[in-house]
CSV table of N, CA and C in Angstrom, one decimal:
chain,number,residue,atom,x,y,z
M,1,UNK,N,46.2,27.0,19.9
M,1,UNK,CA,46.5,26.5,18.6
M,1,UNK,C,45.4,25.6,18.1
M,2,UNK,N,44.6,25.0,19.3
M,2,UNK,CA,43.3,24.3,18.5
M,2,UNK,C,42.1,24.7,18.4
M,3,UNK,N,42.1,25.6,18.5
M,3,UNK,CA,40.8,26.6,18.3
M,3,UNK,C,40.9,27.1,16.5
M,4,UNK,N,42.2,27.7,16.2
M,4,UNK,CA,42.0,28.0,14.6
M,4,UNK,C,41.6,27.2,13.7
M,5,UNK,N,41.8,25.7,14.0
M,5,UNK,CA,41.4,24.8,13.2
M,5,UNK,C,39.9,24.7,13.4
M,6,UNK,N,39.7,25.0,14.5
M,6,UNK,CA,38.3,24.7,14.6
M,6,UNK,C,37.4,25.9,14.0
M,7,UNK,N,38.1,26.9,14.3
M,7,UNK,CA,37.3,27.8,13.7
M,7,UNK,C,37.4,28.0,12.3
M,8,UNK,N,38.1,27.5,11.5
M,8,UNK,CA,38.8,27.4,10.0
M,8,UNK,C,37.0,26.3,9.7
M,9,UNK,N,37.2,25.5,10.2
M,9,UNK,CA,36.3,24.4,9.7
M,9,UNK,C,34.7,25.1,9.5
M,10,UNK,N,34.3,25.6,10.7
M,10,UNK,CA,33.6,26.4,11.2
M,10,UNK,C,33.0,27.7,10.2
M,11,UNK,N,33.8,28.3,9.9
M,11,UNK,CA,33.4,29.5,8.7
M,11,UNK,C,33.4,28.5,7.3
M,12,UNK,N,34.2,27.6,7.4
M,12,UNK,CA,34.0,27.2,5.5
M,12,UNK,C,32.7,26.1,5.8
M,13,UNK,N,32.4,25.8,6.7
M,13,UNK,CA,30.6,25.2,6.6
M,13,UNK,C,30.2,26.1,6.5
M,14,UNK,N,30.0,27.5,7.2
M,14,UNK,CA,28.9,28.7,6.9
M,14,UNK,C,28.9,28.8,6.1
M,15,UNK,N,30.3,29.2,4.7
M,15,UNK,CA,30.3,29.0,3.7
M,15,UNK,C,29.9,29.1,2.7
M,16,UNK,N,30.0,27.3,2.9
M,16,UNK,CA,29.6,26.4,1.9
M,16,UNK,C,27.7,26.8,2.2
M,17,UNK,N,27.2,26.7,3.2
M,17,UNK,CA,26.0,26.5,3.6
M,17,UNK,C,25.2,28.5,2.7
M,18,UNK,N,26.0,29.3,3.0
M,18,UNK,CA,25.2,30.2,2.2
M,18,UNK,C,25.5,30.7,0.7
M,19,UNK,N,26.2,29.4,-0.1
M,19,UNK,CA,26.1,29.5,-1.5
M,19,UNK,C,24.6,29.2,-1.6
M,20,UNK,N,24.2,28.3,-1.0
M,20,UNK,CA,23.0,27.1,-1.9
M,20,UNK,C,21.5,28.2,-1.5
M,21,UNK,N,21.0,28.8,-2.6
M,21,UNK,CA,20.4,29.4,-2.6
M,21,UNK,C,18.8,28.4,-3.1
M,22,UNK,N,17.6,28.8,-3.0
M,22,UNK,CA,16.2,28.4,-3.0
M,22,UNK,C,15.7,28.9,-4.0
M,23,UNK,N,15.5,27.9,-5.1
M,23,UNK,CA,14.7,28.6,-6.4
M,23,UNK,C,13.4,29.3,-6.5
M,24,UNK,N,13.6,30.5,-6.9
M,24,UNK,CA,12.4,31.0,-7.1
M,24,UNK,C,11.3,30.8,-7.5
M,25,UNK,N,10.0,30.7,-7.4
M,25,UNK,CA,8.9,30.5,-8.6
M,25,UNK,C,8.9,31.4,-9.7
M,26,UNK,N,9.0,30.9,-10.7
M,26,UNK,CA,8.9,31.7,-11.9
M,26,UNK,C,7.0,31.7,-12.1
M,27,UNK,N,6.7,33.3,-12.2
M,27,UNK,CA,5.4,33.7,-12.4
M,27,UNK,C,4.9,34.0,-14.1
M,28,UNK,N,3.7,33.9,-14.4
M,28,UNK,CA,3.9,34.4,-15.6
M,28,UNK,C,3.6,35.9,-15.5
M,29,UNK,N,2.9,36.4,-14.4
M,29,UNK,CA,2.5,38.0,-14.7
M,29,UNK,C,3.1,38.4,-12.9
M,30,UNK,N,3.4,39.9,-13.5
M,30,UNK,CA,4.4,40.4,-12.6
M,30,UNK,C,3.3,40.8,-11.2
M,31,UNK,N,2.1,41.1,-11.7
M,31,UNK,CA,0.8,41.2,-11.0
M,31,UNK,C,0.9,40.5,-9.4
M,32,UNK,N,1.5,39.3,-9.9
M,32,UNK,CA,0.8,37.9,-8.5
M,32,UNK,C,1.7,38.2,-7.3
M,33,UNK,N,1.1,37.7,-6.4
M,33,UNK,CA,1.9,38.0,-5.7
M,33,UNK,C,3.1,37.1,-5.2
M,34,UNK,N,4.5,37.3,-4.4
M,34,UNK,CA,5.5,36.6,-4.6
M,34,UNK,C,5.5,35.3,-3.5
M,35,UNK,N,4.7,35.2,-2.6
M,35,UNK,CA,4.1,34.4,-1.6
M,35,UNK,C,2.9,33.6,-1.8
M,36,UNK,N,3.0,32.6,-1.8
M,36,UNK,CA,1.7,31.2,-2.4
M,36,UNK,C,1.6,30.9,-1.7
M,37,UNK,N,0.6,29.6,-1.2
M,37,UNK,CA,0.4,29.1,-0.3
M,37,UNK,C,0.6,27.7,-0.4
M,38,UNK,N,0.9,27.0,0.7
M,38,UNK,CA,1.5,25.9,0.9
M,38,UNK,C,0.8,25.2,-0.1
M,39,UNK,N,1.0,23.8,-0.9
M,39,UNK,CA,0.4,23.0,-2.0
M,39,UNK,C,0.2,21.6,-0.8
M,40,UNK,N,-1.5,21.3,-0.2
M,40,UNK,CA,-1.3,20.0,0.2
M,40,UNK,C,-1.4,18.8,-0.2
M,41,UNK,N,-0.5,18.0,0.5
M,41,UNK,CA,-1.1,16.7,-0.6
M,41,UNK,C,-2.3,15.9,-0.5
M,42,UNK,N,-2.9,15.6,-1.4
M,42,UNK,CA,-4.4,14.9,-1.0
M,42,UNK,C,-3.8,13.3,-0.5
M,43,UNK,N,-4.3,12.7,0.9
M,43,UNK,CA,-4.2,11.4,1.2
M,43,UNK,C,-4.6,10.4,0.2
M,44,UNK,N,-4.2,9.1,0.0
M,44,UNK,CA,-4.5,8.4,-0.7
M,44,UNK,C,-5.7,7.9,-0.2
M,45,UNK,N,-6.7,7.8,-1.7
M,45,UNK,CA,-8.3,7.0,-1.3
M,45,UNK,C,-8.0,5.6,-0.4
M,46,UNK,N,-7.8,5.6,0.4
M,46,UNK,CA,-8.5,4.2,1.0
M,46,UNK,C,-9.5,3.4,0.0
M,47,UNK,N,-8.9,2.1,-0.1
M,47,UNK,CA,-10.0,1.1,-0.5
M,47,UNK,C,-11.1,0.4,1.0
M,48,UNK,N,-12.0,0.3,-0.3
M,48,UNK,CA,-13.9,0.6,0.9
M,48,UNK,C,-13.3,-1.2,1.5
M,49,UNK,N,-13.7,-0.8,3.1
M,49,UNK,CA,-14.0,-2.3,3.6
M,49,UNK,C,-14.6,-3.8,3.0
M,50,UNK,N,-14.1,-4.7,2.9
M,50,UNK,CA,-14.3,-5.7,2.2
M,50,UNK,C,-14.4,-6.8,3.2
M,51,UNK,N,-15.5,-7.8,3.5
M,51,UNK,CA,-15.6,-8.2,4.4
M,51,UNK,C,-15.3,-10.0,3.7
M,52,UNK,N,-14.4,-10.8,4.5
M,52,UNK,CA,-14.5,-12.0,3.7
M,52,UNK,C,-15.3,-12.9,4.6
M,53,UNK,N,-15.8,-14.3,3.8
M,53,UNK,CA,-16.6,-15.0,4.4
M,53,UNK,C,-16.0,-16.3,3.6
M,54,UNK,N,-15.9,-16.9,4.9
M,54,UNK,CA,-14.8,-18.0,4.8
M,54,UNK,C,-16.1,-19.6,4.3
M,55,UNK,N,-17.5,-19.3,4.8
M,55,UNK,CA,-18.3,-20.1,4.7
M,55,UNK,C,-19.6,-19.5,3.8
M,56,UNK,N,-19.6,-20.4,2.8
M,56,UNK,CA,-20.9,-20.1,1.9
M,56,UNK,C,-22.3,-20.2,2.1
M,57,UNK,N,-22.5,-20.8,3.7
M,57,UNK,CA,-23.6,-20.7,4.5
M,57,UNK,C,-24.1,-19.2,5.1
M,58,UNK,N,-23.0,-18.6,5.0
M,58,UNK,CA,-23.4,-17.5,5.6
M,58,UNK,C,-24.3,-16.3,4.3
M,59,UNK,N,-23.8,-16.7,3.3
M,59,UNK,CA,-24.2,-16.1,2.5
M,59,UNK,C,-26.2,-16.4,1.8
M,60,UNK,N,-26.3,-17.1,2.3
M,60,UNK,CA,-27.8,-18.5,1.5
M,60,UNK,C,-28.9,-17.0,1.8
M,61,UNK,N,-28.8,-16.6,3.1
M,61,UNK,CA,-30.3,-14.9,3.2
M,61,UNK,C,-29.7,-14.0,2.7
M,62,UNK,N,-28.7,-13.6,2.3
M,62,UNK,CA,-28.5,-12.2,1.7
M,62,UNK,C,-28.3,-12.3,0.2
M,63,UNK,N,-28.8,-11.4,-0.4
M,63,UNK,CA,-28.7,-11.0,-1.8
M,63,UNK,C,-27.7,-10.3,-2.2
M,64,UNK,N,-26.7,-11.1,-3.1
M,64,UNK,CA,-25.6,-10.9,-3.6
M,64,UNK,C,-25.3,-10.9,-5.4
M,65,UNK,N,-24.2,-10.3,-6.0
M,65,UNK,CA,-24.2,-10.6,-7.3
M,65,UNK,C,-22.2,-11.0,-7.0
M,66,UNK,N,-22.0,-12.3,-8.0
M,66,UNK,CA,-20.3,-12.4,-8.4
M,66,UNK,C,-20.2,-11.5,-9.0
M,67,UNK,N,-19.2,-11.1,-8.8
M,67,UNK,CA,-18.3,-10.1,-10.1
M,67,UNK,C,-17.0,-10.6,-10.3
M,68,UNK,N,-16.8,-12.0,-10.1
M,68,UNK,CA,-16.0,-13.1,-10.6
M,68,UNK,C,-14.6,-13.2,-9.6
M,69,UNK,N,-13.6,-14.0,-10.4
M,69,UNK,CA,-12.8,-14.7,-9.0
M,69,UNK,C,-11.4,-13.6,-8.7
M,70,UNK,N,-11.1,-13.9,-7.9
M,70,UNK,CA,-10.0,-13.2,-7.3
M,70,UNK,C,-8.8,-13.8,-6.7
M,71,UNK,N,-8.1,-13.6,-7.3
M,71,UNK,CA,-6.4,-13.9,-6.0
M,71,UNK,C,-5.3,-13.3,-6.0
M,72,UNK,N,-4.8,-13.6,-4.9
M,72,UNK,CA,-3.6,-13.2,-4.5
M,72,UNK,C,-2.8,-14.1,-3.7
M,73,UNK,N,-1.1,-13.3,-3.7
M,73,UNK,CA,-0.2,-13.9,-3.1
M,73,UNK,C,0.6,-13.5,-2.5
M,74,UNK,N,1.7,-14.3,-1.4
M,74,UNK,CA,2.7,-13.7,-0.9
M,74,UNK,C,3.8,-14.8,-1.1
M,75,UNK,N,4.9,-13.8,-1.8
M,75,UNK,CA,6.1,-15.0,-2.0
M,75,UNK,C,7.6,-14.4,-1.0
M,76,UNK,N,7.6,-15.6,-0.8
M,76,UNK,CA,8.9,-15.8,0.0
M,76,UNK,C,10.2,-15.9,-1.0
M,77,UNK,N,11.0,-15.0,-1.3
M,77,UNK,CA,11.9,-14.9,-2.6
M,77,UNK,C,13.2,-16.0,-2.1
M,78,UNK,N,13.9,-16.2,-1.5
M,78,UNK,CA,14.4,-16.9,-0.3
M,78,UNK,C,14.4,-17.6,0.8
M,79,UNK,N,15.3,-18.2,1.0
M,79,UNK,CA,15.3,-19.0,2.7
M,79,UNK,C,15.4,-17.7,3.3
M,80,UNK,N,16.3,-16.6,3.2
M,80,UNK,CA,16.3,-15.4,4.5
M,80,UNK,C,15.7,-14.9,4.5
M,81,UNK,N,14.7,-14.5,3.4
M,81,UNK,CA,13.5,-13.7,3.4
M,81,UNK,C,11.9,-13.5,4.2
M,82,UNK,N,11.3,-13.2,4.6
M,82,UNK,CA,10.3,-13.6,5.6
M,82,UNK,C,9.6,-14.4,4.8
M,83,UNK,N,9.1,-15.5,6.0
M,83,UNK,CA,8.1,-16.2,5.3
M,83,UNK,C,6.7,-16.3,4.6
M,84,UNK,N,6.5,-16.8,3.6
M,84,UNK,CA,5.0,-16.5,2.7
M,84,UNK,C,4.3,-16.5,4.1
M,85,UNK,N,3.1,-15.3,4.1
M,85,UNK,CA,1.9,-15.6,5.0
M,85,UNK,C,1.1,-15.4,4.2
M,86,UNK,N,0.1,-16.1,5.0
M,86,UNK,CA,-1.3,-16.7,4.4
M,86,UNK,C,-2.0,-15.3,4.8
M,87,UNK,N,-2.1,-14.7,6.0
M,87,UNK,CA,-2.6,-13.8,6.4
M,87,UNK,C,-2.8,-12.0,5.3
M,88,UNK,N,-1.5,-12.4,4.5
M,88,UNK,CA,-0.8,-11.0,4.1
M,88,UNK,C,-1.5,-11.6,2.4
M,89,UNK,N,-1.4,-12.8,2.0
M,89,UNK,CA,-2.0,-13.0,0.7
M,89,UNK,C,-3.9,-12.7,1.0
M,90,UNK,N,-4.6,-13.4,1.8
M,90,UNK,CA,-5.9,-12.8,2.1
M,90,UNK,C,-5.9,-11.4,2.4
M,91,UNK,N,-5.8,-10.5,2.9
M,91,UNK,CA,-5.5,-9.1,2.9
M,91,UNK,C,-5.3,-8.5,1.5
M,92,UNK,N,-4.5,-9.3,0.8
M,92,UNK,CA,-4.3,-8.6,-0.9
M,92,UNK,C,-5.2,-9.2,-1.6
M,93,UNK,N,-5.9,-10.3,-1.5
M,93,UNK,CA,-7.1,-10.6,-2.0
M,93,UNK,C,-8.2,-9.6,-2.1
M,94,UNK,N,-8.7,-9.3,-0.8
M,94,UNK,CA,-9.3,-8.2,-0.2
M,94,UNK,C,-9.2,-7.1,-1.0
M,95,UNK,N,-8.2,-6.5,-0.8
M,95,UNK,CA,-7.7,-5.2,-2.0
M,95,UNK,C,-8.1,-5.2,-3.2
M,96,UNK,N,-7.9,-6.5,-3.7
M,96,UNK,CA,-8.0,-6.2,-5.3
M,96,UNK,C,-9.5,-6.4,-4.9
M,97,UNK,N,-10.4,-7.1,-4.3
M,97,UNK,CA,-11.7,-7.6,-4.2
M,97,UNK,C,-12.3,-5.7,-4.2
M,98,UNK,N,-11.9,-5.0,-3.7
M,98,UNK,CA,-12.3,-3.8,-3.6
M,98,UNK,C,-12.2,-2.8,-5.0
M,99,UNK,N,-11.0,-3.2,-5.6
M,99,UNK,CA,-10.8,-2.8,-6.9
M,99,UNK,C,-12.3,-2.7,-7.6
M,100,UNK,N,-12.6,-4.0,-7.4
M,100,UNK,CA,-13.2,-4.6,-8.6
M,100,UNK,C,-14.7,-3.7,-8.0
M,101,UNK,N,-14.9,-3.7,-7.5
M,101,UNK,CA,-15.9,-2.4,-6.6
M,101,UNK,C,-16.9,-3.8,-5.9
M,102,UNK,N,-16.1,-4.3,-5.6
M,102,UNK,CA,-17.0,-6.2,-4.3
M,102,UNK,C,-16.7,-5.3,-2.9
M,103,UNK,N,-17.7,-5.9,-2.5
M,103,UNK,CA,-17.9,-5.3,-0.5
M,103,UNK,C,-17.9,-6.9,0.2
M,104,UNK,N,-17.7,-7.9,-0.5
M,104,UNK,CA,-17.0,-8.6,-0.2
M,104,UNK,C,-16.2,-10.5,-0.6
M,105,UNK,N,-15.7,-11.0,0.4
M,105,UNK,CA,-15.0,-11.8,-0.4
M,105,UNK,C,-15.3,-13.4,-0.1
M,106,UNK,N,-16.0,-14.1,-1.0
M,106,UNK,CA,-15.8,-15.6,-0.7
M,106,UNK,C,-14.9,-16.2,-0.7
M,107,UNK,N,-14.3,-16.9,0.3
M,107,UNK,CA,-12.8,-17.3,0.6
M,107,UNK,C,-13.0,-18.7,-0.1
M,108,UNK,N,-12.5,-19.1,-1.3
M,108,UNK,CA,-12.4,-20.8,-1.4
M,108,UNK,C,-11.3,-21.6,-1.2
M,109,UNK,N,-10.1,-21.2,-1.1
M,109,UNK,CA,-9.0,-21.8,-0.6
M,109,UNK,C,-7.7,-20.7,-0.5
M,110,UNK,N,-7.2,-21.3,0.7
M,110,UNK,CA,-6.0,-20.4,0.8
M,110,UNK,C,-4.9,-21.7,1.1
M,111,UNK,N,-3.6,-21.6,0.7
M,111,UNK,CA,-2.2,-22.8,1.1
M,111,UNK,C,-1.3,-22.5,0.7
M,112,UNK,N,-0.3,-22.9,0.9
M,112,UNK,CA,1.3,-22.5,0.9
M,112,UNK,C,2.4,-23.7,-0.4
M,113,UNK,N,2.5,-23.0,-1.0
M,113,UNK,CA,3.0,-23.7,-2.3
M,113,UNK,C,4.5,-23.5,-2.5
M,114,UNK,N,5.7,-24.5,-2.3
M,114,UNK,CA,6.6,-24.7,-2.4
M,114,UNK,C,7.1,-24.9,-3.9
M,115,UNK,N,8.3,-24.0,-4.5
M,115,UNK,CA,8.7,-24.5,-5.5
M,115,UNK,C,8.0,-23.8,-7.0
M,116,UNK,N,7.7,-23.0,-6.8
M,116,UNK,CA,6.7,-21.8,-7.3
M,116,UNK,C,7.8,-21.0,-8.1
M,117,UNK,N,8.0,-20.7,-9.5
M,117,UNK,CA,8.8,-19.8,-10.3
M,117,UNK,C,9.2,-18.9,-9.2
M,118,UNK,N,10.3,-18.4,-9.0
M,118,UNK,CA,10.3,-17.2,-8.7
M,118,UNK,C,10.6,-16.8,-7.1
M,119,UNK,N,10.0,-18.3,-6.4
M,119,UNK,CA,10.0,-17.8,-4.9
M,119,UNK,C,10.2,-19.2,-4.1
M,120,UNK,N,10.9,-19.5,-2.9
M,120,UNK,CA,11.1,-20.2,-2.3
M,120,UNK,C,9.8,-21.2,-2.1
M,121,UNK,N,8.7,-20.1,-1.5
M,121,UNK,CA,7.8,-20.7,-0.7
M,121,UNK,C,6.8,-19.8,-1.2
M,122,UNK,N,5.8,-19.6,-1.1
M,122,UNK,CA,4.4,-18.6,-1.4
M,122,UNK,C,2.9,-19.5,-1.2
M,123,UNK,N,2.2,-18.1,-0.5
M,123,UNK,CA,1.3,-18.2,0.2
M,123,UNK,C,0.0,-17.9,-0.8
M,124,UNK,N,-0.6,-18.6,-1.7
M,124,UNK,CA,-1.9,-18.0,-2.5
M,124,UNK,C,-3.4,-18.2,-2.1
M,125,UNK,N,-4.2,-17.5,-2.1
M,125,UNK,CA,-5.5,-17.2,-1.9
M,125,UNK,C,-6.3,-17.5,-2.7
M,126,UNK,N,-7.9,-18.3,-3.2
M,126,UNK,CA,-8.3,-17.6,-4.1
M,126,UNK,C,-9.6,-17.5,-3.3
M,127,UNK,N,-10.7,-16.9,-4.0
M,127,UNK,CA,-12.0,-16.6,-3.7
M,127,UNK,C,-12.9,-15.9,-4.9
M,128,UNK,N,-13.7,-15.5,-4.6
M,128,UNK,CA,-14.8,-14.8,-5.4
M,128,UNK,C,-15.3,-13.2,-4.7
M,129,UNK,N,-15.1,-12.4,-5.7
M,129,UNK,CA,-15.4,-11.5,-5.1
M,129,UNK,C,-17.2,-11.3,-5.6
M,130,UNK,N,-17.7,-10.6,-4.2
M,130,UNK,CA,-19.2,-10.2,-4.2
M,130,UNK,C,-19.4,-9.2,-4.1
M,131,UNK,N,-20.5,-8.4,-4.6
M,131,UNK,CA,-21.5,-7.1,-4.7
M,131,UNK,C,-22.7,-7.7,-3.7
M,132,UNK,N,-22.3,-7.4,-2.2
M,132,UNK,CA,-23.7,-8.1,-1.0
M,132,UNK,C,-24.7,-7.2,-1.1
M,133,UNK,N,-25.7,-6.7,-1.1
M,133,UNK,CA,-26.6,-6.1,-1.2
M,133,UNK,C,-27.3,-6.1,0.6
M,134,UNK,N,-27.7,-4.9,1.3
M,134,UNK,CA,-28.0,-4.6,2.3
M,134,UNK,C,-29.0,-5.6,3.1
M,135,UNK,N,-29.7,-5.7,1.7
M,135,UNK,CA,-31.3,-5.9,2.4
M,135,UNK,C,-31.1,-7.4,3.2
């Protein structure tokens, strides 16, 4: 007697499972054929390495151009929420520093700012982004 129930349940999932049929591609000419090939997705571009330099000494031999200033942040929306890092606001600095097509980033201050619209705690960066030239 507990097998029919089981088997009751059993056929109305097959069922249900072979209404749901797989939409066709609609073609415009009867010509093509009914088989395409898989569509891949292209990876997202990576932004180019950005190298930051925490000391303006380092920069005095190499030939550079500003392409002006840069910042970023990380806010802590709450007390439960993880805490602002400083680590994670320099990293987004970086990013946009790449945007801006800079290979890399003068770091002028990074600190943690309590009391900030919007967020418990937050972590801001700023710097200068550079165009370093090889030579």
């Amino acid at each position: 007697m507990r097998v029919l129930p089981l088997c009751l349940l059993a056929l109305s999932l097959t069922g249900c499972s072979m209404l749901h049929k797989s939409p066709e591609p609609v073609s415009g000419s009867t010509t093509q054929s009914t088989q395409s090939e898989p569509v891949r997705a292209k990876p997202a571009p990576r932004p180019a390495p950005v190298k930051l330099y925490t000391n303006a000494e380092d920069l005095v031999s190499k030939p550079f151009r500003d392409l002006g200033e840069v910042s970023a942040d990380d806010c802590q929306s709450s007390n439960q929420d993880s805490p602002a890092n400083i680590n994670t606001a320099r990293k987004r600095m970086q990013i946009r520093a790449s945007g801006m097509k800079a290979n890399a980033v003068l770091l002028h201050k990074c600190e943690i700012v309590t009391g900030a619209p919007g967020c418990y705690r937050q972590a801001i960066c700023q710097g200068s982004a550079l165009k370093v030239s090889d030579q």
